[in-house]
PDB file of C-alpha atoms in Angstrom:
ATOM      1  CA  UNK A 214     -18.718 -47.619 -47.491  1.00 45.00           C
ATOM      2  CA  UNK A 215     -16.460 -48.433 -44.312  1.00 43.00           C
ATOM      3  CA  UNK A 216     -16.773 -51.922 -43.007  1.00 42.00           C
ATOM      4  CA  UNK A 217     -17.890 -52.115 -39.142  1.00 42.00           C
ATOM      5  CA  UNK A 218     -14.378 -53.499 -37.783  1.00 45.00           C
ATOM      6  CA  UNK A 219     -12.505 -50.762 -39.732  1.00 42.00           C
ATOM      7  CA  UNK A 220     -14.882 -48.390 -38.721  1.00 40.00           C
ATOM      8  CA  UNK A 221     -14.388 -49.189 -35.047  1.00 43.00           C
ATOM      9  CA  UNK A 222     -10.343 -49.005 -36.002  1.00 41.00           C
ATOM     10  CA  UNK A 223     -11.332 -45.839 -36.838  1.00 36.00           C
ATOM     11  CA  UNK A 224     -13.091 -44.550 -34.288  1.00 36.00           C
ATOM     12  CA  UNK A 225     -10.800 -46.038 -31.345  1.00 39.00           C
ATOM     13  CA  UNK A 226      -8.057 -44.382 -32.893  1.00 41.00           C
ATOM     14  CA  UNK A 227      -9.438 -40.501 -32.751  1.00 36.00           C
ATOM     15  CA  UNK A 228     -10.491 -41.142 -29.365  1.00 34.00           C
ATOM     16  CA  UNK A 229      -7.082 -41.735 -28.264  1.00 38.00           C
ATOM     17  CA  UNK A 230      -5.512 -39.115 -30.405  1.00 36.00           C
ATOM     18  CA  UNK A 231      -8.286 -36.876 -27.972  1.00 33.00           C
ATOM     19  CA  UNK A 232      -7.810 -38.560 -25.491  1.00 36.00           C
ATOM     20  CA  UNK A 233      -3.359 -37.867 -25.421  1.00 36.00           C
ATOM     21  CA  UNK A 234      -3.735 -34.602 -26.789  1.00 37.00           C
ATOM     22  CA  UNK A 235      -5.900 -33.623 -23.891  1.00 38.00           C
ATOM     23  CA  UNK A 236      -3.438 -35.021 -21.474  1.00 37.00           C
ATOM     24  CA  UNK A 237      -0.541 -33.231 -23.134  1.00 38.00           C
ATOM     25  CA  UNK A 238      -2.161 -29.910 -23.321  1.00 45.00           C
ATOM     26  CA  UNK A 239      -4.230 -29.616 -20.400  1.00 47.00           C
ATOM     27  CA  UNK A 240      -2.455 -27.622 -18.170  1.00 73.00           C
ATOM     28  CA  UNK A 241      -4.849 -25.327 -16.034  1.00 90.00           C
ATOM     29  CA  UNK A 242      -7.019 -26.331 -12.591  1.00 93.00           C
ATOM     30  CA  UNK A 243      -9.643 -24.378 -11.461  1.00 94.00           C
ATOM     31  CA  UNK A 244     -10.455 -23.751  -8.224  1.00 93.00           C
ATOM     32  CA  UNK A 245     -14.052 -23.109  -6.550  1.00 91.00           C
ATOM     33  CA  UNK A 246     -13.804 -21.556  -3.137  1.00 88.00           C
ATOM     34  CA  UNK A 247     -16.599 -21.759  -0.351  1.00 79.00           C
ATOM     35  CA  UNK A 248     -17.775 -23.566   2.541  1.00 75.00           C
ATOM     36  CA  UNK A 249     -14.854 -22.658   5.055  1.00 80.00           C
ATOM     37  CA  UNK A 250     -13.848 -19.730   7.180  1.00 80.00           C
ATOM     38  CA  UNK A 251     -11.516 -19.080  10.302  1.00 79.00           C
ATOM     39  CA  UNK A 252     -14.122 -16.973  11.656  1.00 75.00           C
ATOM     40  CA  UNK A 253     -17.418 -16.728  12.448  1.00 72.00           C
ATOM     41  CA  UNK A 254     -17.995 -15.019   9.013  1.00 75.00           C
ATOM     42  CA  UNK A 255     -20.937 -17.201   7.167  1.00 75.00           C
ATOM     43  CA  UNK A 256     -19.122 -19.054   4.281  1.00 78.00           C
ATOM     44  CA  UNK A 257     -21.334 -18.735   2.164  1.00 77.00           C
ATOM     45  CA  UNK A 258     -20.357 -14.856   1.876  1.00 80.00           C
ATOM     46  CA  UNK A 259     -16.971 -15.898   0.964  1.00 85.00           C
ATOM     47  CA  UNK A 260     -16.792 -17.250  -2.836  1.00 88.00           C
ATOM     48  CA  UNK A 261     -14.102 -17.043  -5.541  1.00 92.00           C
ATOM     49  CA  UNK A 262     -12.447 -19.077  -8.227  1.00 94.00           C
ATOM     50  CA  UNK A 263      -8.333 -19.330  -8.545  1.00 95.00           C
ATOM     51  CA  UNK A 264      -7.247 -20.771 -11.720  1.00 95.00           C
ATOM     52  CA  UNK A 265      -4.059 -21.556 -12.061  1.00 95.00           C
ATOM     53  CA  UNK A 266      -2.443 -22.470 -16.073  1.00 95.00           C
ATOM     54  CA  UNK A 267       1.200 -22.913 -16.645  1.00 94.00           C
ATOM     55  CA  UNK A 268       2.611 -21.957 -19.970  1.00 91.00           C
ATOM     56  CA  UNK A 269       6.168 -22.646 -21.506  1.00 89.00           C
ATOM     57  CA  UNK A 270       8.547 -19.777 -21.835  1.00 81.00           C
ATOM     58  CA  UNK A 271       8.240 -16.512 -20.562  1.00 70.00           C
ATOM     59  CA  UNK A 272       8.444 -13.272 -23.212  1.00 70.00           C
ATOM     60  CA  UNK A 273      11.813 -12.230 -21.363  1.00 76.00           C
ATOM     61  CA  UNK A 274      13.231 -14.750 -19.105  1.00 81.00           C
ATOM     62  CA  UNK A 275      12.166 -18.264 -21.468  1.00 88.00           C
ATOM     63  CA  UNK A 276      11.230 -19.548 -18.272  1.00 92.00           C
ATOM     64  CA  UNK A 277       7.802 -21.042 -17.953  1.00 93.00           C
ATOM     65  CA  UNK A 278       5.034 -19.326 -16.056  1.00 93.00           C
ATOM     66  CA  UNK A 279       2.279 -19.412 -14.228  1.00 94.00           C
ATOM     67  CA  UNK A 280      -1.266 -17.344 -14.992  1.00 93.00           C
ATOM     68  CA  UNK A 281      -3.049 -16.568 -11.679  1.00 95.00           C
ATOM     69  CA  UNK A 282      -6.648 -15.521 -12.517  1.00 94.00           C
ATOM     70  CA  UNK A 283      -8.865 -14.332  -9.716  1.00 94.00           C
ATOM     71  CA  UNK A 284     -12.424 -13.728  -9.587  1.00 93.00           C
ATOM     72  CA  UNK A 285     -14.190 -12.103  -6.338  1.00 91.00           C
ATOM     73  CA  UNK A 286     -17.558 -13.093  -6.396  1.00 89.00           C
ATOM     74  CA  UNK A 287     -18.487 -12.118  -2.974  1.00 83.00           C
ATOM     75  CA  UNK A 288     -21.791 -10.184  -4.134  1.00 69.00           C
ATOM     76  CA  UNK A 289     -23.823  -9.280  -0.720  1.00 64.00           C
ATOM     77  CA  UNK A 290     -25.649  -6.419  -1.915  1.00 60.00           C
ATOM     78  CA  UNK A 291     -28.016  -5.666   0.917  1.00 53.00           C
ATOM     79  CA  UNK A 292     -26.307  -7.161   3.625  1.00 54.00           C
ATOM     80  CA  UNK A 293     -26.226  -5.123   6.977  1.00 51.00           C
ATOM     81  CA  UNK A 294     -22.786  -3.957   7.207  1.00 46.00           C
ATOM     82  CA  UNK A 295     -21.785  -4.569   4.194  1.00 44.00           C
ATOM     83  CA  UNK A 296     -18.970  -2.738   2.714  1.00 46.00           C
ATOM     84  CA  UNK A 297     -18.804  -1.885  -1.313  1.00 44.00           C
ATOM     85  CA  UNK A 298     -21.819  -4.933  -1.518  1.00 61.00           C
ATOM     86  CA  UNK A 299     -19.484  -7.872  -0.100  1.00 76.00           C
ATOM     87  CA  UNK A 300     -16.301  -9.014   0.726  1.00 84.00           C
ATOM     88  CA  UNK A 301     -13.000  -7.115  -0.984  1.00 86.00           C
ATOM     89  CA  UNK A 302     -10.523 -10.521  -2.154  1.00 89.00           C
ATOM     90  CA  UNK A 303      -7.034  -9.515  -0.805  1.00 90.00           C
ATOM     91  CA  UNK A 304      -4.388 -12.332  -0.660  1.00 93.00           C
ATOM     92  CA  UNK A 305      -4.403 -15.687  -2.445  1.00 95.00           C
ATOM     93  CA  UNK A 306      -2.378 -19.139  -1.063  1.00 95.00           C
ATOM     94  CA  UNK A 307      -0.907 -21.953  -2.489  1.00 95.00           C
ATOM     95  CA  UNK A 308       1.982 -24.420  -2.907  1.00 95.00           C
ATOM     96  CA  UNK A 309       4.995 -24.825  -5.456  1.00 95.00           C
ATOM     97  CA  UNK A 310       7.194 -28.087  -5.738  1.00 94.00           C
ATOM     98  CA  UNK A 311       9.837 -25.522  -7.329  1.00 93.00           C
ATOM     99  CA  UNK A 312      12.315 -23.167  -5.656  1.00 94.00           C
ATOM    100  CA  UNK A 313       9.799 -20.555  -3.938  1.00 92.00           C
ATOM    101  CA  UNK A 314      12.717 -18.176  -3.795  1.00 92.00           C
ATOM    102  CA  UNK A 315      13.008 -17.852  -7.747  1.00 94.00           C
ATOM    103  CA  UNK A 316       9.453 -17.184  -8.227  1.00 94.00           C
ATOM    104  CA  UNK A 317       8.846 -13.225  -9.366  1.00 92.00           C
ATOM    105  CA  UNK A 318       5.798 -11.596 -11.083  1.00 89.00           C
ATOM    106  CA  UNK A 319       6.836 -11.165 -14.781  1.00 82.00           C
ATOM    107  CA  UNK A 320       7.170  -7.465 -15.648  1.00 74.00           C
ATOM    108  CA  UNK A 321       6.586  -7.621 -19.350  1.00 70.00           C
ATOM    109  CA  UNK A 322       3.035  -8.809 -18.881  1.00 69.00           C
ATOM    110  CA  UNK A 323      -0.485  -7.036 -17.625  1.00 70.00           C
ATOM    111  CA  UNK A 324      -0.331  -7.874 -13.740  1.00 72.00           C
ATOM    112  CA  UNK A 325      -3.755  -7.719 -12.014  1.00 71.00           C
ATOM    113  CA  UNK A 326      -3.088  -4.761  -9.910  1.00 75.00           C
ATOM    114  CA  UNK A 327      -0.221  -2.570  -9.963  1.00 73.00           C
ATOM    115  CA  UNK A 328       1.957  -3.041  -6.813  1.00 78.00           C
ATOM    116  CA  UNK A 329       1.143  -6.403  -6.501  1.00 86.00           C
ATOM    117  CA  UNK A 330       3.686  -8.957  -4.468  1.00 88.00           C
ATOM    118  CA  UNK A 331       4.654 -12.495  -3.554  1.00 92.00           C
ATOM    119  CA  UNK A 332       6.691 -13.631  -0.603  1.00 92.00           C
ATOM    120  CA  UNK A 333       7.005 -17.165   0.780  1.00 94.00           C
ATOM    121  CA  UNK A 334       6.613 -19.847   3.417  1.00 93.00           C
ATOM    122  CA  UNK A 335       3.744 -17.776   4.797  1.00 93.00           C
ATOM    123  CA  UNK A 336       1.116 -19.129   7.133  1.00 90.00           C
ATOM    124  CA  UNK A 337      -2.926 -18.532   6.190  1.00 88.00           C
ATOM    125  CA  UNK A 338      -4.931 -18.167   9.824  1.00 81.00           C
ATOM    126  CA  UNK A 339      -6.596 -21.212  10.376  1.00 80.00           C
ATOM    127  CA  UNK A 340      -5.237 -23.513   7.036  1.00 87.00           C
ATOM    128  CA  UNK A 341      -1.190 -23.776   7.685  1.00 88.00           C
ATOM    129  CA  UNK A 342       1.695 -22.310   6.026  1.00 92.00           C
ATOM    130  CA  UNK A 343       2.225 -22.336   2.031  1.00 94.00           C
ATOM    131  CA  UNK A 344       4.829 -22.074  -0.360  1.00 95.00           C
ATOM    132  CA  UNK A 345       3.475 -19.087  -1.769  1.00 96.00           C
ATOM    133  CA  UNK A 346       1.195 -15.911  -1.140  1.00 95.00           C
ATOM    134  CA  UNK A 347       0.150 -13.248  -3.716  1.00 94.00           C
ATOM    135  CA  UNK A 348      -0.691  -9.646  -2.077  1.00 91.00           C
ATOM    136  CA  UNK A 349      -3.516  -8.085  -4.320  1.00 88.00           C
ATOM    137  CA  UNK A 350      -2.566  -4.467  -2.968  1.00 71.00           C
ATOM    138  CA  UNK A 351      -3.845  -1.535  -4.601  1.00 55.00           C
ATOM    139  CA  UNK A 352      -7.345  -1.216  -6.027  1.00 51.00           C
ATOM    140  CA  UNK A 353      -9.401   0.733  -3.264  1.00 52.00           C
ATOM    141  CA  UNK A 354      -5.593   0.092  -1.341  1.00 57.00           C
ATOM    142  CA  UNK A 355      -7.165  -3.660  -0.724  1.00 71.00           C
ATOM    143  CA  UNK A 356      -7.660  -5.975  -3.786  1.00 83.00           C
ATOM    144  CA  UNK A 357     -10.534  -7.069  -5.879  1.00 87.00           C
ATOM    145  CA  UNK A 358     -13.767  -5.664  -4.978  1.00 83.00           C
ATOM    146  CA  UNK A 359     -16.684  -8.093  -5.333  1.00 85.00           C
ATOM    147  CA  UNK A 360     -17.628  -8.555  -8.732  1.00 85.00           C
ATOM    148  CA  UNK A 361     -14.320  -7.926 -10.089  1.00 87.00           C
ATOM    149  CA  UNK A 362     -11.364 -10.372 -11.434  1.00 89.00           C
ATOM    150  CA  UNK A 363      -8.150  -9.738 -12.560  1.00 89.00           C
ATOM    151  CA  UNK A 364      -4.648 -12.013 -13.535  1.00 91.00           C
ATOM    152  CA  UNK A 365      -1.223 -12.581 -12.515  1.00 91.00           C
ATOM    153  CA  UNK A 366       1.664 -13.611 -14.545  1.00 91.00           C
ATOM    154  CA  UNK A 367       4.328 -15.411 -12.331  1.00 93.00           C
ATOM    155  CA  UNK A 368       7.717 -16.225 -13.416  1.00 93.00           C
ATOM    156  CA  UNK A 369       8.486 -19.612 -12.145  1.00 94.00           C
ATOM    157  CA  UNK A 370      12.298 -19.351 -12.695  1.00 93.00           C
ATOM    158  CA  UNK A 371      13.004 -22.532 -14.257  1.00 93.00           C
ATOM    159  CA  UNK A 372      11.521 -25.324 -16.916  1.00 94.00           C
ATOM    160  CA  UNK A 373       9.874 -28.242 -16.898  1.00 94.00           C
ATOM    161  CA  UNK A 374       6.435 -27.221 -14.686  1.00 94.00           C
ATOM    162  CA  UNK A 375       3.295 -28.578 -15.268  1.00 93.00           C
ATOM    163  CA  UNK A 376      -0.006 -27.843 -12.774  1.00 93.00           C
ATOM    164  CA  UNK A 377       0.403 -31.167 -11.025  1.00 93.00           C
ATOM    165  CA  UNK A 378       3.709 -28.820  -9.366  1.00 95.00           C
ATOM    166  CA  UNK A 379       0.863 -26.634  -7.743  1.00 94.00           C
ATOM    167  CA  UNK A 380      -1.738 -29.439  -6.436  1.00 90.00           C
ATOM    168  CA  UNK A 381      -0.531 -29.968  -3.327  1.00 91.00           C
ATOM    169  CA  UNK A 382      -1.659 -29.395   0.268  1.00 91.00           C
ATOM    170  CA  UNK A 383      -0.590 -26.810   3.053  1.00 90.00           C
ATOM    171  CA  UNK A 384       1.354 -27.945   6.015  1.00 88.00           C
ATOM    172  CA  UNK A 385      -1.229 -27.877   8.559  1.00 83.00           C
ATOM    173  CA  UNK A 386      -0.360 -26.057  11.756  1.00 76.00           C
ATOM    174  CA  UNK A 387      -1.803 -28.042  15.157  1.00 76.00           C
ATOM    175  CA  UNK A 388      -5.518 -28.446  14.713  1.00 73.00           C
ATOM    176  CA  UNK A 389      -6.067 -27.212  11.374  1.00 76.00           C
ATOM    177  CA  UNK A 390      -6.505 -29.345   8.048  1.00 79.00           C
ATOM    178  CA  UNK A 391      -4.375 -29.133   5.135  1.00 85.00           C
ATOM    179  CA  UNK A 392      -5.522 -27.474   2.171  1.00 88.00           C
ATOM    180  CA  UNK A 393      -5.037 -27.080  -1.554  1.00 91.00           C
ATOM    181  CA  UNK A 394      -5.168 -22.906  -1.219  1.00 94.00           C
ATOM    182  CA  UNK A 395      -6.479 -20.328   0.700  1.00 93.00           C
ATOM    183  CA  UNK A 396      -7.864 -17.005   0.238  1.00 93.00           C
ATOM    184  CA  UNK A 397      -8.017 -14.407   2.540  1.00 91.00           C
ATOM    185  CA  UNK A 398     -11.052 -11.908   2.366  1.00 88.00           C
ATOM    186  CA  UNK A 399     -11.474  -8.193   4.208  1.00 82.00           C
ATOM    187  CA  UNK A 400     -13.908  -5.151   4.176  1.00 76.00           C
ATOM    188  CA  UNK A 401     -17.212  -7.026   4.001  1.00 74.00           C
ATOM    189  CA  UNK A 402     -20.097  -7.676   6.225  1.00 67.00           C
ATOM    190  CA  UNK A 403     -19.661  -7.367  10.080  1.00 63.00           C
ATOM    191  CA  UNK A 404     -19.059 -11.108  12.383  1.00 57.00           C
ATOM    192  CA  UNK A 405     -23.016 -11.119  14.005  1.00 56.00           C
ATOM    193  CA  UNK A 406     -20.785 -11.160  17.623  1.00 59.00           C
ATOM    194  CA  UNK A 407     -19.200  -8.000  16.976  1.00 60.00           C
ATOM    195  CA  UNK A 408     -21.326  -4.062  17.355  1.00 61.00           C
ATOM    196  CA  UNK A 409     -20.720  -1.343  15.554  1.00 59.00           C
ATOM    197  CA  UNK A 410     -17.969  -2.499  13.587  1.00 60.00           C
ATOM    198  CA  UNK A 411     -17.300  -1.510   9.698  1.00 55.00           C
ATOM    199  CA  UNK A 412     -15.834  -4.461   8.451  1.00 58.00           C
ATOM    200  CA  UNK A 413     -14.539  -7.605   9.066  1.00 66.00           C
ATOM    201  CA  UNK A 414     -11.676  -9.893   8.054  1.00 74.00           C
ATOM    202  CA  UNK A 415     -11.831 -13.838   6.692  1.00 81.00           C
ATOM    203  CA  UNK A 416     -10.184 -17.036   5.351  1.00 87.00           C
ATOM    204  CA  UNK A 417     -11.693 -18.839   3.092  1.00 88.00           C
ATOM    205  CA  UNK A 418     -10.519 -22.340   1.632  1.00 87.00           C
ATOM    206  CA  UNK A 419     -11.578 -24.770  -1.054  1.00 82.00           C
ATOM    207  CA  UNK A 420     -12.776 -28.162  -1.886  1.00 71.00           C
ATOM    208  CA  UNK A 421      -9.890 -29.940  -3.633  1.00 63.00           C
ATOM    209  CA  UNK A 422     -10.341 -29.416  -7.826  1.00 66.00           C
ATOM    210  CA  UNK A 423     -10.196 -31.746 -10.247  1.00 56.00           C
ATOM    211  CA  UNK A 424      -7.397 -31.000 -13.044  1.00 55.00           C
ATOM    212  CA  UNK A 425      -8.507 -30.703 -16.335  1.00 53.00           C
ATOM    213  CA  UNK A 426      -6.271 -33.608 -17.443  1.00 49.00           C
ATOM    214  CA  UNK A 427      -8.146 -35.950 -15.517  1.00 51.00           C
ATOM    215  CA  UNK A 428     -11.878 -34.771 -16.182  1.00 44.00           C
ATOM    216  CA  UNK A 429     -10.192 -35.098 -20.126  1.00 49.00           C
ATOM    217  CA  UNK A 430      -9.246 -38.740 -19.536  1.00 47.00           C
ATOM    218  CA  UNK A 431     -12.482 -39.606 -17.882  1.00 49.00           C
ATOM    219  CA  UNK A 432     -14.353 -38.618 -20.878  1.00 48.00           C
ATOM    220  CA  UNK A 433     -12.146 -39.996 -23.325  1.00 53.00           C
ATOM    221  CA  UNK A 434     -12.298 -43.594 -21.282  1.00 48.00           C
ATOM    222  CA  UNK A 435     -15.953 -42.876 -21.380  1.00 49.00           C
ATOM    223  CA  UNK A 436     -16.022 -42.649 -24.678  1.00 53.00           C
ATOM    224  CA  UNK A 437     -13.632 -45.730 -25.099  1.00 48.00           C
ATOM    225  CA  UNK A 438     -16.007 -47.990 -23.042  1.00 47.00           C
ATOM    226  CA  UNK A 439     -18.562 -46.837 -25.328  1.00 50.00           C
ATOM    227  CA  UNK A 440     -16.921 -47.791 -28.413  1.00 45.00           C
ATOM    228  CA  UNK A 441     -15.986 -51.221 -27.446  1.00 49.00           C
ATOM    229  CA  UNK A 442     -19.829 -51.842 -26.077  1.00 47.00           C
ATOM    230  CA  UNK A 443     -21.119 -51.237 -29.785  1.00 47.00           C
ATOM    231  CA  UNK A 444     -18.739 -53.477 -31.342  1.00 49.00           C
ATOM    232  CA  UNK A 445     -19.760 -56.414 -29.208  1.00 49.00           C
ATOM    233  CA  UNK A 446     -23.307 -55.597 -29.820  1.00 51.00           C
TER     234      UNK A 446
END
């Protein structure tokens, strides 16, 4: 039988082993978007997740890279005007404390969509300019189709990255608000303003996430608090 205080050794010792591996390993944010447009496009057409997970070393270069996972879920079956059900997902935004002129999409792993390319310093309507910009070009010659996801591998030409390079904010042009990342939406249901048009064309930006490292320390201090409450009981 363990005594209490060792016990409690115990116990506040695996939490912090959990709680500093998690820190260590956590490495991906994820990304809920909704509740913004630059048009008069409802926002609550417009929803996707972006995750974004940086691993070390690349297969080729031994650089580390960066796993850009879409998923259009812009389902509007039954909407009037509505093109393939809902909104096609076309371009993706966001930032890079790196060199954005080293970035490349890794050829030796699956891309998304063939074709698929980045440029830089580009501005979003409506959300300012960021570092980076990934053109989802060729299924149905526009992107993801609602109800469909798909993953980038990016080369980020150098070592030492972690997500925390990736959480930061646009530069807002005048009267716009920064933001984390932007997506940019087209062939969907028609702007109520417009007649007799086919499809229509939208931004859509985010809440800003929590990383996973952080939601990882909250529960481990959680847990912590916890621990130390039973031993003084």
């Amino acid at each position: 039988m363990i005594v209490k205080p060792m016990r409690n050794k115990i116990l506040h010792g695996l939490f912090g082993m959990l709680l500093f591996s998690g820190l260590s390993q956590a490495q991906a944010m994820t990304i809920n978007f909704s509740g913004e447009t630059s048009d008069a496009t409802n926002p609550g057409l417009l929803t996707a997740i972006m995750e974004l997970d940086v691993t070390v070393g690349g297969a080729t270069s031994g650089n580390d890279l960066l796993t850009v996972t879409l998923s259009n879920l812009s389902d509007t079956t039954g909407v009037t005007g509505s093109q393939n059900g809902g909104f096609t997902l076309s371009e993706a935004y966001f930032n890079f404390t790196g060199d954005s002129s080293l970035l490349s999409l890794d050829p030796s792993l699956p891309q998304g969509l063939p074709n698929s390319s980045l440029s830089t310093n580009v501005s979003a309507d409506g959300f300012g300019t960021f570092d980076v910009k990934l053109d989802l070009v060729p299924i149905s010659n526009d992107g993801l189709l609602p109800n469909v996801g798909g993953a980038w591998k990016i080369d980020l030409g150098g070592n030492g990255f972690s997500i925390a390079d990736f959480n930061l904010l646009s530069d807002p042009q005048p009267g716009n608000n920064p933001q984390l990342a932007a997506l940019f939406f087209s062939k969907g249901p028609c702007d109520p303003e417009i007649t007799g048009c086919t499809e229509d064309s939208a931004y859509a930006a985010p809440v800003v996430p929590v990383p996973a490292a952080v939601w990882l320390f909250g529960s481990g201090l959680l847990g912590l608090i916890g621990v130390a409450r039973r031993k003084k009981s």
